[in-house]
Amino acid sequence: MASEPLLELRDIEAGYGRAALVLRGLTVRVPPASVVCLVGPNGAGKSTVLKVASGMLAPRSGRILLEGTDITGRRPQQMPAAGLTHVLQGHSVFPEMTVGENVLLGAYAVRDKARTAERVEFVKDLFPVVAQRWDALAGALSGGQQKQVEFARSLMVSPRVVLLDEPSMGLDPKATETVFAQVARMREAGTAVLLVEQNARRALQTADLGCVLDLGRVHLSGPAAELLADDRLGELYLGTRRASTS
Ligand SMILES: Nc1ncnc2c1ncn2[C@@H]1O[C@H](COP(=O)(O)OP(=O)(O)OP(=O)(O)O)[C@@H](O)[C@H]1O
Ligand SMILES: [Mg+2]
């Protein structure tokens, strides 16, 4: 067994209200300072995995462990201080606030002013648009630029792990490349990333490990490079089969 995971979702069953379970005995492990990518079709439960990990949705059974500590049942607002942040699918900047105000919201759990100032410098370096547009209204930025503001906000607490839900959604190819380069830099800086992506092949090129979700379970998992070479990825996820079999 490899080194202890930084984040582990163990045997998770979860669903919404009285509806049928969405996750049915799912286990995902994120090693320290690694990028783990979840892929799978629409509705497979990828965002639900992240919501369970960040406390937005309580699992019906199973456990969530962060650095070996059981954090199952903690509230979402307790998670940043515990070392876990979540960038939601879609856009969630406050458009009427400045870029800087949006970023500083991410530091509400940081009491130390010097530490906050240090992190501001760190995120400005990592996300140049954040530095350049610090005083602009966030709503005036493009979608890709707003995503950078969200990333910056999520890194203000120096998290051990960041959950990123479809960070490249709606971005042009150049902005998408920027996002993946930044994911790699988060890992270099020691932050693990649990990444959900529709852009499966591109994401697996950046990830260390991949998990293919299907019907609320991990159907296939392993080193990202091996998944990329595995025909079953195409069959399961893209619904494509070799021409000779169709
Ligand atoms: N807030 C909610 N209330 C009720 N059901 C929900 C809710 N959010 C998601 N679901 C259901 O849970 C299932 C999994 O949804 P989820 O958002 O996790 O999928 P996903 O893999 O992230 O899909 P996508 O690729 O479209 O983002 C779907 O059947 C969906 O209808
Ligand atoms: Mg989703």
mmCIF file of C-alpha atoms and ligand atoms in Angstrom, residues 46-47 89 165-166 196, ligand 2:
data_model
loop_
_atom_site.group_PDB
_atom_site.id
_atom_site.type_symbol
_atom_site.label_atom_id
_atom_site.label_comp_id
_atom_site.label_asym_id
_atom_site.label_seq_id
_atom_site.Cartn_x
_atom_site.Cartn_y
_atom_site.Cartn_z
ATOM 1 C CA LYS A 46 -18.736 13.606 -9.914
ATOM 2 C CA SER A 47 -19.931 16.881 -8.392
ATOM 3 C CA GLN A 89 -18.927 24.002 -10.935
ATOM 4 C CA ASP A 165 -15.242 21.054 -10.272
ATOM 5 C CA GLU A 166 -14.958 21.428 -14.056
ATOM 6 C CA VAL A 196 -13.491 16.858 -11.936
HETATM 7 MG MG MG B 2 -20.900 18.079 -12.130
#
